[in-house]
CSV table of C-alpha atoms in Angstrom, one decimal:
chain,number,residue,atom,x,y,z
A,131,UNK,CA,74.2,-164.0,-31.4
A,132,UNK,CA,77.6,-163.5,-29.8
A,133,UNK,CA,79.4,-166.7,-29.2
A,134,UNK,CA,81.5,-166.5,-26.1
A,135,UNK,CA,84.7,-168.5,-26.9
A,136,UNK,CA,88.0,-169.3,-25.4
A,137,UNK,CA,88.8,-168.4,-21.8
A,138,UNK,CA,85.4,-166.7,-21.3
A,139,UNK,CA,83.6,-170.0,-22.1
A,140,UNK,CA,85.7,-173.0,-21.4
A,141,UNK,CA,84.4,-176.5,-21.9
A,142,UNK,CA,84.2,-176.9,-18.2
A,143,UNK,CA,84.5,-174.3,-15.4
A,144,UNK,CA,85.1,-176.3,-12.2
A,145,UNK,CA,83.7,-173.6,-10.0
A,146,UNK,CA,80.3,-174.3,-11.5
A,147,UNK,CA,80.2,-177.5,-9.4
A,148,UNK,CA,80.4,-175.4,-6.2
A,149,UNK,CA,78.2,-172.5,-7.3
A,150,UNK,CA,75.5,-174.5,-9.0
A,151,UNK,CA,75.7,-177.7,-7.0
A,152,UNK,CA,72.0,-177.5,-6.0
A,153,UNK,CA,71.1,-177.6,-9.7
A,154,UNK,CA,73.4,-180.4,-10.5
A,155,UNK,CA,72.2,-182.4,-7.5
A,156,UNK,CA,68.5,-181.9,-8.5
A,157,UNK,CA,69.3,-182.9,-12.1
A,158,UNK,CA,71.0,-186.1,-11.0
A,159,UNK,CA,68.2,-186.9,-8.6
A,160,UNK,CA,65.5,-186.3,-11.3
A,161,UNK,CA,67.5,-188.4,-13.8
A,162,UNK,CA,67.8,-191.4,-11.5
A,163,UNK,CA,64.2,-191.0,-10.5
A,164,UNK,CA,62.9,-190.9,-14.1
A,165,UNK,CA,65.1,-193.9,-15.0
A,166,UNK,CA,64.0,-196.0,-12.1
A,167,UNK,CA,60.3,-195.1,-12.5
A,168,UNK,CA,60.3,-195.9,-16.2
A,169,UNK,CA,62.2,-199.2,-15.7
A,170,UNK,CA,60.0,-200.2,-12.7
A,171,UNK,CA,56.7,-199.5,-14.6
A,172,UNK,CA,58.1,-201.1,-17.7
A,173,UNK,CA,59.1,-204.2,-15.7
A,174,UNK,CA,55.6,-204.6,-14.2
A,175,UNK,CA,53.9,-204.2,-17.6
A,176,UNK,CA,56.4,-206.6,-19.2
A,177,UNK,CA,56.1,-209.2,-16.5
A,178,UNK,CA,52.3,-209.1,-16.9
A,179,UNK,CA,52.7,-209.4,-20.7
A,180,UNK,CA,55.2,-212.2,-20.4
A,181,UNK,CA,52.9,-214.1,-18.0
A,182,UNK,CA,50.1,-213.7,-20.6
A,183,UNK,CA,52.4,-215.0,-23.3
A,184,UNK,CA,53.4,-218.0,-21.2
A,185,UNK,CA,49.8,-218.8,-20.3
A,186,UNK,CA,48.5,-218.4,-23.9
A,187,UNK,CA,51.3,-219.1,-26.3
A,188,UNK,CA,49.6,-217.5,-29.3
A,189,UNK,CA,49.7,-214.1,-27.7
A,190,UNK,CA,53.6,-214.0,-27.9
A,191,UNK,CA,53.8,-212.9,-31.5
A,192,UNK,CA,51.3,-210.0,-31.2
A,193,UNK,CA,52.9,-208.9,-27.9
A,194,UNK,CA,56.4,-208.9,-29.4
A,195,UNK,CA,55.2,-207.1,-32.5
A,196,UNK,CA,53.5,-204.5,-30.4
A,197,UNK,CA,56.5,-204.0,-28.2
A,198,UNK,CA,58.7,-203.8,-31.3
A,199,UNK,CA,56.3,-201.1,-32.7
A,200,UNK,CA,56.6,-199.1,-29.5
A,201,UNK,CA,60.4,-199.4,-29.6
A,202,UNK,CA,60.6,-198.0,-33.1
A,203,UNK,CA,58.5,-194.9,-32.4
A,204,UNK,CA,60.9,-191.9,-32.8
A,205,UNK,CA,61.5,-190.5,-29.3
A,206,UNK,CA,61.0,-186.8,-30.4
A,207,UNK,CA,57.7,-187.8,-32.1
A,208,UNK,CA,56.5,-189.7,-29.0
A,209,UNK,CA,57.3,-186.9,-26.6
A,210,UNK,CA,55.8,-184.4,-29.1
A,211,UNK,CA,52.5,-186.2,-29.5
A,212,UNK,CA,52.1,-186.5,-25.7
A,213,UNK,CA,53.0,-182.8,-25.2
A,214,UNK,CA,50.1,-181.7,-27.4
A,215,UNK,CA,47.7,-183.7,-25.3
A,216,UNK,CA,49.1,-183.8,-21.8
A,217,UNK,CA,51.3,-180.6,-21.8
A,218,UNK,CA,54.7,-180.4,-20.2
A,219,UNK,CA,53.9,-182.9,-17.4
A,220,UNK,CA,55.8,-185.8,-15.7
A,221,UNK,CA,53.5,-188.3,-17.6
A,222,UNK,CA,54.6,-186.9,-20.9
A,223,UNK,CA,58.2,-187.8,-20.1
A,224,UNK,CA,57.4,-191.1,-18.3
A,225,UNK,CA,55.1,-192.8,-20.8
A,226,UNK,CA,57.6,-192.9,-23.8
A,227,UNK,CA,60.5,-193.9,-21.5
A,228,UNK,CA,58.4,-196.7,-20.1
A,229,UNK,CA,57.2,-197.8,-23.5
A,230,UNK,CA,60.8,-198.0,-24.9
A,231,UNK,CA,61.8,-200.5,-22.1
A,232,UNK,CA,59.0,-203.1,-22.9
A,233,UNK,CA,60.5,-204.8,-25.9
A,234,UNK,CA,63.8,-205.4,-24.2
A,235,UNK,CA,62.2,-206.6,-20.9
A,236,UNK,CA,59.5,-208.8,-22.4
A,237,UNK,CA,61.9,-210.7,-24.7
A,238,UNK,CA,64.3,-211.2,-21.9
A,239,UNK,CA,61.7,-212.4,-19.4
A,240,UNK,CA,60.3,-214.8,-22.0
A,241,UNK,CA,63.7,-216.1,-22.9
A,242,UNK,CA,64.4,-216.6,-19.3
A,243,UNK,CA,61.4,-218.8,-18.7
A,244,UNK,CA,61.7,-220.7,-21.9
A,245,UNK,CA,65.3,-221.5,-20.9
A,246,UNK,CA,63.9,-223.7,-18.1
A,247,UNK,CA,64.3,-227.3,-19.4
A,248,UNK,CA,61.1,-229.3,-19.6
A,249,UNK,CA,62.7,-232.1,-17.6
A,250,UNK,CA,63.3,-229.7,-14.7
A,251,UNK,CA,59.7,-228.6,-14.8
A,252,UNK,CA,58.5,-232.2,-14.8
A,253,UNK,CA,60.8,-233.1,-11.9
A,254,UNK,CA,59.4,-230.2,-9.9
A,255,UNK,CA,55.8,-231.4,-10.6
A,256,UNK,CA,56.9,-234.9,-9.8
A,257,UNK,CA,58.2,-233.8,-6.4
A,258,UNK,CA,54.7,-232.5,-5.7
A,259,UNK,CA,55.4,-228.7,-5.9
A,260,UNK,CA,52.3,-226.6,-6.5
A,261,UNK,CA,52.4,-224.3,-9.6
A,262,UNK,CA,53.2,-221.3,-7.4
A,263,UNK,CA,56.0,-223.1,-5.6
A,264,UNK,CA,57.4,-224.4,-8.9
A,265,UNK,CA,57.3,-220.8,-10.3
A,266,UNK,CA,59.1,-219.2,-7.4
A,267,UNK,CA,61.6,-221.9,-6.3
A,268,UNK,CA,62.5,-223.5,-9.7
A,269,UNK,CA,61.6,-221.3,-12.7
A,270,UNK,CA,62.3,-217.8,-11.4
A,271,UNK,CA,65.9,-218.7,-10.2
A,272,UNK,CA,66.7,-220.2,-13.6
A,273,UNK,CA,65.3,-217.2,-15.4
A,274,UNK,CA,67.0,-214.6,-13.1
A,275,UNK,CA,70.2,-214.1,-15.2
A,276,UNK,CA,68.1,-213.3,-18.3
A,277,UNK,CA,65.8,-211.0,-16.4
A,278,UNK,CA,68.7,-209.1,-14.8
A,279,UNK,CA,70.4,-208.8,-18.2
A,280,UNK,CA,67.1,-207.3,-19.6
A,281,UNK,CA,66.9,-204.9,-16.7
A,282,UNK,CA,70.5,-203.9,-17.3
A,283,UNK,CA,70.1,-203.1,-21.0
A,284,UNK,CA,66.8,-201.4,-20.4
A,285,UNK,CA,68.2,-199.2,-17.6
A,286,UNK,CA,71.3,-198.2,-19.5
A,287,UNK,CA,69.2,-197.4,-22.6
A,288,UNK,CA,66.7,-195.4,-20.5
A,289,UNK,CA,69.5,-193.3,-18.9
A,290,UNK,CA,70.4,-192.2,-22.4
A,291,UNK,CA,66.8,-191.5,-23.4
A,292,UNK,CA,66.0,-189.5,-20.3
A,293,UNK,CA,68.3,-186.8,-21.6
A,294,UNK,CA,66.0,-186.5,-24.6
A,295,UNK,CA,63.0,-186.0,-22.3
A,296,UNK,CA,64.6,-182.6,-21.5
A,297,UNK,CA,62.7,-181.3,-24.6
A,298,UNK,CA,59.5,-181.6,-22.6
A,299,UNK,CA,61.1,-180.2,-19.4
A,300,UNK,CA,61.8,-183.4,-17.5
A,301,UNK,CA,65.2,-184.5,-18.6
A,302,UNK,CA,67.3,-184.5,-15.4
A,303,UNK,CA,70.9,-184.1,-16.7
A,304,UNK,CA,69.5,-183.6,-20.2
A,305,UNK,CA,68.2,-180.2,-19.0
A,306,UNK,CA,71.7,-179.1,-18.3
A,307,UNK,CA,72.7,-180.2,-21.8
A,308,UNK,CA,69.8,-178.4,-23.4
A,309,UNK,CA,70.4,-175.3,-21.3
A,310,UNK,CA,74.1,-175.3,-22.3
A,311,UNK,CA,73.2,-175.5,-25.9
A,312,UNK,CA,70.5,-172.7,-25.8
A,313,UNK,CA,72.9,-170.3,-24.0
A,314,UNK,CA,76.0,-171.6,-25.8
A,315,UNK,CA,77.5,-171.9,-22.3
A,316,UNK,CA,79.6,-175.1,-22.3
A,317,UNK,CA,80.0,-175.8,-18.6
A,318,UNK,CA,76.5,-177.2,-17.9
A,319,UNK,CA,76.5,-179.0,-21.3
A,320,UNK,CA,79.7,-180.8,-20.5
A,321,UNK,CA,78.6,-181.6,-16.9
A,322,UNK,CA,75.2,-182.9,-18.0
A,323,UNK,CA,76.5,-185.0,-20.9
A,324,UNK,CA,79.4,-186.4,-18.9
A,325,UNK,CA,77.4,-187.2,-15.8
A,326,UNK,CA,74.7,-188.9,-17.8
A,327,UNK,CA,77.3,-191.2,-19.5
A,328,UNK,CA,78.8,-191.9,-16.1
A,329,UNK,CA,75.4,-192.7,-14.7
A,330,UNK,CA,74.8,-195.2,-17.5
A,331,UNK,CA,78.1,-196.9,-16.8
A,332,UNK,CA,77.3,-196.9,-13.1
A,333,UNK,CA,73.9,-198.6,-13.6
A,334,UNK,CA,75.6,-201.1,-15.9
A,335,UNK,CA,78.1,-202.0,-13.2
A,336,UNK,CA,75.4,-202.1,-10.5
A,337,UNK,CA,73.3,-204.6,-12.5
A,338,UNK,CA,76.4,-206.7,-13.3
A,339,UNK,CA,77.1,-206.9,-9.5
A,340,UNK,CA,73.4,-207.6,-8.7
A,341,UNK,CA,73.4,-210.4,-11.3
A,342,UNK,CA,76.5,-212.0,-9.8
A,343,UNK,CA,75.1,-211.6,-6.2
A,344,UNK,CA,71.8,-213.2,-7.1
A,345,UNK,CA,73.2,-216.1,-9.0
A,346,UNK,CA,76.2,-217.4,-6.9
A,347,UNK,CA,75.9,-220.8,-8.6
A,348,UNK,CA,76.9,-219.3,-11.9
A,349,UNK,CA,80.3,-218.3,-10.5
A,350,UNK,CA,80.7,-221.6,-8.5
A,351,UNK,CA,80.1,-223.5,-11.7
A,352,UNK,CA,82.7,-221.6,-13.6
A,353,UNK,CA,85.3,-222.0,-10.8
A,354,UNK,CA,87.5,-225.1,-11.4
B,181,UNK,CA,42.2,-174.6,-51.7
B,182,UNK,CA,44.9,-172.0,-51.4
B,183,UNK,CA,42.2,-169.2,-51.3
B,184,UNK,CA,40.3,-170.9,-48.6
B,185,UNK,CA,43.5,-171.2,-46.5
B,186,UNK,CA,44.5,-167.6,-47.4
B,187,UNK,CA,41.3,-166.2,-45.7
B,188,UNK,CA,42.0,-167.9,-42.4
B,189,UNK,CA,43.9,-166.1,-39.8
B,190,UNK,CA,46.7,-168.6,-40.4
B,191,UNK,CA,47.2,-167.5,-43.9
B,192,UNK,CA,47.0,-163.8,-43.3
B,193,UNK,CA,49.4,-163.9,-40.4
B,194,UNK,CA,51.9,-165.9,-42.3
B,195,UNK,CA,51.6,-163.6,-45.3
B,196,UNK,CA,52.1,-160.6,-43.1
B,197,UNK,CA,55.3,-161.7,-41.4
B,198,UNK,CA,56.9,-163.6,-44.3
B,199,UNK,CA,58.7,-160.6,-45.8
B,200,UNK,CA,60.3,-159.7,-42.5
B,201,UNK,CA,61.4,-163.3,-41.9
B,202,UNK,CA,65.1,-162.8,-41.9
B,203,UNK,CA,65.6,-164.8,-38.7
B,204,UNK,CA,64.4,-168.4,-39.0
B,205,UNK,CA,62.8,-168.4,-35.5
B,206,UNK,CA,60.6,-165.4,-36.3
B,207,UNK,CA,59.2,-167.0,-39.4
B,208,UNK,CA,58.3,-170.0,-37.4
B,209,UNK,CA,56.8,-167.8,-34.7
B,210,UNK,CA,54.2,-166.7,-37.3
B,211,UNK,CA,52.3,-170.1,-37.0
B,212,UNK,CA,49.3,-169.1,-34.9
B,213,UNK,CA,48.2,-171.1,-31.9
B,214,UNK,CA,44.6,-171.6,-33.0
B,215,UNK,CA,45.5,-173.2,-36.4
B,216,UNK,CA,44.1,-176.7,-36.8
B,217,UNK,CA,46.2,-179.7,-37.9
B,218,UNK,CA,44.4,-179.8,-41.3
B,219,UNK,CA,45.0,-176.1,-41.9
B,220,UNK,CA,48.6,-176.4,-41.1
B,221,UNK,CA,49.1,-179.4,-43.4
B,222,UNK,CA,47.2,-177.8,-46.3
B,223,UNK,CA,48.7,-174.4,-46.1
B,224,UNK,CA,51.2,-174.2,-49.0
B,225,UNK,CA,53.5,-172.1,-46.8
B,226,UNK,CA,54.0,-175.1,-44.5
B,227,UNK,CA,55.6,-177.0,-47.4
B,228,UNK,CA,57.6,-174.5,-49.3
B,229,UNK,CA,60.4,-172.1,-48.4
B,230,UNK,CA,63.5,-172.6,-46.4
B,231,UNK,CA,61.5,-173.6,-43.3
B,232,UNK,CA,59.1,-175.7,-45.3
B,233,UNK,CA,58.6,-179.4,-44.9
B,234,UNK,CA,60.2,-180.2,-48.3
B,235,UNK,CA,63.4,-178.4,-47.3
B,236,UNK,CA,63.4,-180.0,-43.8
B,237,UNK,CA,62.8,-183.4,-45.2
B,238,UNK,CA,65.7,-182.9,-47.6
B,239,UNK,CA,67.9,-181.9,-44.6
B,240,UNK,CA,66.9,-185.0,-42.8
B,241,UNK,CA,67.2,-187.4,-45.7
B,242,UNK,CA,70.6,-186.1,-46.6
B,243,UNK,CA,72.0,-186.7,-43.1
B,244,UNK,CA,70.3,-190.0,-42.6
B,245,UNK,CA,71.5,-191.4,-46.0
B,246,UNK,CA,75.0,-190.1,-45.3
B,247,UNK,CA,75.1,-191.8,-41.9
B,248,UNK,CA,73.7,-195.1,-43.2
B,249,UNK,CA,76.1,-195.3,-46.2
B,250,UNK,CA,79.1,-194.4,-44.1
B,251,UNK,CA,78.2,-196.9,-41.3
B,252,UNK,CA,77.6,-199.7,-43.8
B,253,UNK,CA,81.0,-199.0,-45.6
B,254,UNK,CA,82.8,-199.0,-42.2
B,255,UNK,CA,81.1,-201.8,-40.4
B,256,UNK,CA,80.1,-204.4,-42.9
B,257,UNK,CA,83.6,-205.0,-44.6
B,258,UNK,CA,85.4,-204.9,-41.2
B,259,UNK,CA,83.0,-207.3,-39.6
B,260,UNK,CA,82.9,-209.6,-42.6
B,261,UNK,CA,86.7,-209.8,-42.8
B,262,UNK,CA,87.1,-210.3,-39.0
B,263,UNK,CA,84.4,-212.9,-38.9
B,264,UNK,CA,85.9,-214.8,-41.8
B,265,UNK,CA,89.2,-214.9,-40.1
B,266,UNK,CA,87.5,-215.7,-36.7
B,267,UNK,CA,89.4,-212.8,-35.2
B,268,UNK,CA,88.5,-210.3,-32.5
B,269,UNK,CA,85.5,-212.2,-31.1
B,270,UNK,CA,85.9,-210.9,-27.6
B,271,UNK,CA,86.7,-207.4,-28.9
B,272,UNK,CA,83.5,-207.5,-31.0
B,273,UNK,CA,81.3,-208.2,-28.0
B,274,UNK,CA,83.1,-205.4,-26.1
B,275,UNK,CA,82.7,-202.8,-28.9
B,276,UNK,CA,79.0,-203.6,-29.0
B,277,UNK,CA,78.5,-203.1,-25.3
B,278,UNK,CA,80.3,-199.8,-25.3
B,279,UNK,CA,78.1,-198.6,-28.2
B,280,UNK,CA,75.0,-199.3,-26.2
B,281,UNK,CA,76.2,-197.4,-23.2
B,282,UNK,CA,76.7,-194.1,-25.1
B,283,UNK,CA,73.6,-191.9,-25.1
B,284,UNK,CA,73.3,-190.2,-28.5
B,285,UNK,CA,72.0,-186.9,-27.3
B,286,UNK,CA,74.8,-186.6,-24.7
B,287,UNK,CA,77.6,-187.5,-27.1
B,288,UNK,CA,76.3,-185.1,-29.8
B,289,UNK,CA,76.0,-182.4,-27.1
B,290,UNK,CA,79.6,-183.0,-26.0
B,291,UNK,CA,80.8,-182.7,-29.6
B,292,UNK,CA,79.0,-179.4,-30.3
B,293,UNK,CA,81.5,-177.1,-28.6
B,294,UNK,CA,84.4,-179.1,-30.1
B,295,UNK,CA,82.9,-178.7,-33.6
B,296,UNK,CA,82.3,-174.9,-33.0
B,297,UNK,CA,85.8,-174.3,-31.8
B,298,UNK,CA,87.2,-176.2,-34.8
B,299,UNK,CA,85.2,-173.8,-37.0
B,300,UNK,CA,82.8,-176.4,-38.3
B,301,UNK,CA,79.7,-174.9,-36.7
B,302,UNK,CA,76.8,-176.5,-34.8
B,303,UNK,CA,76.1,-178.8,-37.8
B,304,UNK,CA,76.4,-181.5,-39.1
B,305,UNK,CA,79.5,-183.2,-37.5
B,306,UNK,CA,78.3,-183.6,-33.9
B,307,UNK,CA,75.0,-185.3,-34.9
B,308,UNK,CA,76.7,-187.2,-37.8
B,309,UNK,CA,79.3,-188.7,-35.4
B,310,UNK,CA,76.7,-189.5,-32.7
B,311,UNK,CA,74.3,-191.2,-35.1
B,312,UNK,CA,77.2,-193.2,-36.6
B,313,UNK,CA,78.2,-194.4,-33.1
B,314,UNK,CA,74.5,-195.5,-32.8
B,315,UNK,CA,74.5,-197.3,-36.1
B,316,UNK,CA,77.8,-199.1,-36.4
B,317,UNK,CA,77.4,-201.5,-33.4
B,318,UNK,CA,74.2,-203.2,-34.7
B,319,UNK,CA,75.4,-203.3,-38.2
B,320,UNK,CA,78.8,-204.7,-37.1
B,321,UNK,CA,77.1,-207.3,-34.8
B,322,UNK,CA,74.7,-208.6,-37.4
B,323,UNK,CA,77.4,-208.9,-40.1
B,324,UNK,CA,79.8,-210.6,-37.7
B,325,UNK,CA,77.3,-213.2,-36.5
B,326,UNK,CA,75.8,-213.7,-40.0
B,327,UNK,CA,79.2,-214.5,-41.6
B,328,UNK,CA,80.3,-216.6,-38.6
B,329,UNK,CA,77.1,-218.7,-38.8
B,330,UNK,CA,77.5,-219.7,-42.4
B,331,UNK,CA,77.4,-223.5,-42.7
B,332,UNK,CA,81.0,-224.6,-42.4
B,333,UNK,CA,80.2,-227.4,-44.9
B,334,UNK,CA,79.7,-224.9,-47.7
B,335,UNK,CA,82.9,-223.0,-46.7
B,336,UNK,CA,84.9,-226.2,-46.6
B,337,UNK,CA,83.5,-227.4,-49.9
B,338,UNK,CA,84.5,-224.1,-51.5
B,339,UNK,CA,88.0,-224.4,-50.1
B,340,UNK,CA,88.3,-228.0,-51.4
B,341,UNK,CA,87.3,-226.8,-54.8
B,342,UNK,CA,90.3,-224.5,-54.8
B,343,UNK,CA,88.6,-221.1,-53.9
B,344,UNK,CA,91.0,-218.6,-52.5
B,345,UNK,CA,90.1,-217.1,-49.0
B,346,UNK,CA,89.0,-214.0,-50.8
B,347,UNK,CA,86.7,-215.9,-53.0
B,348,UNK,CA,85.3,-217.9,-50.1
B,349,UNK,CA,84.4,-214.7,-48.4
B,350,UNK,CA,83.0,-212.8,-51.4
B,351,UNK,CA,81.2,-215.6,-53.3
B,352,UNK,CA,80.2,-218.0,-50.5
B,353,UNK,CA,80.0,-216.5,-47.1
B,354,UNK,CA,78.7,-213.0,-47.9
B,355,UNK,CA,75.8,-214.2,-50.2
B,356,UNK,CA,74.7,-216.7,-47.7
B,357,UNK,CA,74.9,-214.1,-44.9
B,358,UNK,CA,73.2,-211.4,-46.9
B,359,UNK,CA,69.7,-211.7,-45.4
B,360,UNK,CA,70.8,-211.3,-41.8
B,361,UNK,CA,73.3,-208.5,-42.7
B,362,UNK,CA,70.4,-206.7,-44.4
B,363,UNK,CA,68.2,-207.1,-41.4
B,364,UNK,CA,70.9,-205.5,-39.2
B,365,UNK,CA,71.2,-202.6,-41.7
B,366,UNK,CA,67.4,-202.2,-41.7
B,367,UNK,CA,67.1,-202.1,-37.9
B,368,UNK,CA,70.0,-199.7,-37.6
B,369,UNK,CA,68.6,-197.4,-40.3
B,370,UNK,CA,65.1,-197.2,-38.7
B,371,UNK,CA,66.9,-196.3,-35.5
B,372,UNK,CA,68.8,-193.5,-37.2
B,373,UNK,CA,65.6,-192.1,-38.8
B,374,UNK,CA,64.0,-192.3,-35.4
B,375,UNK,CA,66.8,-190.5,-33.6
B,376,UNK,CA,67.8,-187.9,-36.1
B,377,UNK,CA,65.1,-185.4,-35.0
B,378,UNK,CA,67.1,-184.6,-31.8
B,379,UNK,CA,69.3,-182.7,-34.2
B,380,UNK,CA,66.8,-179.9,-34.0
B,381,UNK,CA,67.7,-179.4,-30.4
B,382,UNK,CA,71.4,-179.4,-31.1
B,383,UNK,CA,71.4,-176.2,-33.2
B,384,UNK,CA,70.3,-177.9,-36.4
B,385,UNK,CA,67.1,-178.3,-38.4
B,386,UNK,CA,65.6,-181.2,-40.2
B,387,UNK,CA,62.1,-182.6,-39.5
B,388,UNK,CA,62.5,-182.3,-35.8
B,389,UNK,CA,62.3,-178.5,-36.0
B,390,UNK,CA,58.5,-178.4,-35.9
B,391,UNK,CA,58.4,-180.2,-32.6
B,392,UNK,CA,61.1,-177.9,-31.2
B,393,UNK,CA,59.4,-174.7,-32.5
B,394,UNK,CA,56.0,-176.0,-31.4
B,395,UNK,CA,57.2,-176.6,-27.8
B,396,UNK,CA,59.0,-173.2,-27.9
B,397,UNK,CA,55.9,-171.4,-29.0
B,398,UNK,CA,53.5,-173.5,-26.8
B,399,UNK,CA,51.7,-174.5,-30.0
B,400,UNK,CA,50.3,-178.1,-29.6
B,401,UNK,CA,49.2,-178.3,-33.3
B,402,UNK,CA,52.7,-177.6,-34.6
B,403,UNK,CA,54.2,-180.1,-32.2
B,404,UNK,CA,51.7,-182.8,-33.2
B,405,UNK,CA,52.2,-182.0,-36.9
B,406,UNK,CA,55.9,-182.3,-36.6
B,407,UNK,CA,55.6,-185.6,-34.6
B,408,UNK,CA,53.4,-187.0,-37.3
B,409,UNK,CA,55.9,-186.2,-40.0
B,410,UNK,CA,58.8,-187.8,-38.0
B,411,UNK,CA,56.7,-190.9,-37.3
B,412,UNK,CA,55.5,-191.2,-40.9
B,413,UNK,CA,59.1,-191.0,-42.2
B,414,UNK,CA,60.2,-193.7,-39.7
B,415,UNK,CA,57.3,-195.9,-40.9
B,416,UNK,CA,58.1,-195.4,-44.5
B,417,UNK,CA,61.8,-196.2,-43.9
B,418,UNK,CA,60.8,-199.5,-42.2
B,419,UNK,CA,58.3,-200.5,-45.0
B,420,UNK,CA,60.8,-199.6,-47.7
B,421,UNK,CA,63.5,-201.8,-46.3
B,422,UNK,CA,61.1,-204.7,-45.8
B,423,UNK,CA,60.0,-204.3,-49.5
B,424,UNK,CA,63.6,-204.2,-50.7
B,425,UNK,CA,64.4,-207.3,-48.7
B,426,UNK,CA,61.3,-209.1,-50.2
B,427,UNK,CA,62.1,-208.0,-53.7
B,428,UNK,CA,65.8,-208.9,-53.5
B,429,UNK,CA,64.9,-212.5,-52.6
B,430,UNK,CA,64.5,-214.9,-55.6
B,431,UNK,CA,60.8,-215.9,-56.1
B,432,UNK,CA,61.5,-219.5,-55.1
B,433,UNK,CA,63.1,-218.6,-51.8
B,434,UNK,CA,60.2,-216.1,-51.2
B,435,UNK,CA,57.7,-218.9,-51.5
B,436,UNK,CA,59.7,-221.1,-49.2
B,437,UNK,CA,60.3,-218.5,-46.5
B,438,UNK,CA,57.2,-218.8,-44.4
B,439,UNK,CA,59.2,-218.2,-41.3
B,440,UNK,CA,60.3,-214.7,-42.3
B,441,UNK,CA,58.6,-212.9,-39.4
B,442,UNK,CA,59.9,-215.4,-37.0
B,443,UNK,CA,63.5,-215.0,-38.3
B,444,UNK,CA,63.2,-211.2,-38.4
B,445,UNK,CA,62.0,-211.1,-34.8
B,446,UNK,CA,64.7,-213.3,-33.5
B,447,UNK,CA,67.3,-211.2,-35.4
B,448,UNK,CA,65.8,-208.1,-34.0
B,449,UNK,CA,65.8,-209.6,-30.5
B,450,UNK,CA,69.4,-210.5,-30.8
B,451,UNK,CA,70.3,-207.0,-31.8
B,452,UNK,CA,68.4,-205.5,-29.0
B,453,UNK,CA,69.8,-207.9,-26.4
B,454,UNK,CA,73.3,-207.6,-27.6
């Protein structure tokens, strides 16, 4: 193999942005799409598991252990096992990405709801709120900072893991990284890696802003 | 056993191409698509040679152990000292957040051309640095919080007895913090073993190579076999660390510690949540 070096193969050729913009745009779109889908599915599953845990306390330990088990499955192995059954499909990429979010989301949702003081719950009951009213007007607002924090960590972690899904053909920006490595052509590699890091930072910032916007009382309390 | 395998198409095809196997990829291409998982695992050729499981496992273990040792040596003393002096509390939180935001595959990818240009080749520096960045934050965080949370009464008693600061850290704080520090090392080490296989997609080998070659050759059996190997190694790593933790505890403490699972889970949760 001849390695193109120096001027012929710079770390970043700016003209690539213009020439291959369609490809970059598609990669960004797929990256965001996979991230949001995985976190959304993970959130629905985690919310259901957390609800189960709150309803029947004894299920919390097995749920957490199972989520921790999923979290420690090596990503390459997880993608690999699914490839051999489902082939190079969207599901093969999406199932592990979703599974990896569950531990972070479940623990944060449970922490959020267990942070509601018992006295607050009793006061809500005493005021005659129905269980549904109590959940949505009292407990959820108190749990929101924890839930947002969970979503934030899960999303940033998923942005990083999506690049690994490139090995099964659905990696968004990870495909640019893998393509660059295969052809030892550094421009797509640099673009894919840099943009995926930027995307992670962007999501981190977005969730920080969302958390601040959803819980104005947290800021008001801090202000003198 | 070897004879039985030798008569299958798998054995004959492998035997036929083995002498011409000057390029790694070609040797791997000799794994036929219709091979079953049992045949692949029982074929001696799967295990031996430069592409064999034994050699790949050696590659993986060497890198993983190097990363873990290096990370422990860097993060544990630094975190213990800073926590003892109650310094860099904000900086600690910040370092940990940055660590989580960096995707391992992307950072290793970015380092590959840098390493090649510096004349160090595809391997092992890019993946070594990327894995170290993955490992240092949880190890640092667990050590920092563990030392900080040591009962101040014990620390003050030691000081009153005339211990130097150095002795307070080495003989009081560190022994009391050891369990939590070790949990951090375990969680980080399992993460390293679980992440190392991406190395096969960064121009290296190791246990991840079978998944890579299997996908490249559209051979589901090879992919599955490789995935099983990676998962088993991660499982063995986790179990080994738990066993060491258990054995390192004095029998009296072991009997007392009914809440181990509870504590481990909360420590893990803390690491995950940052």
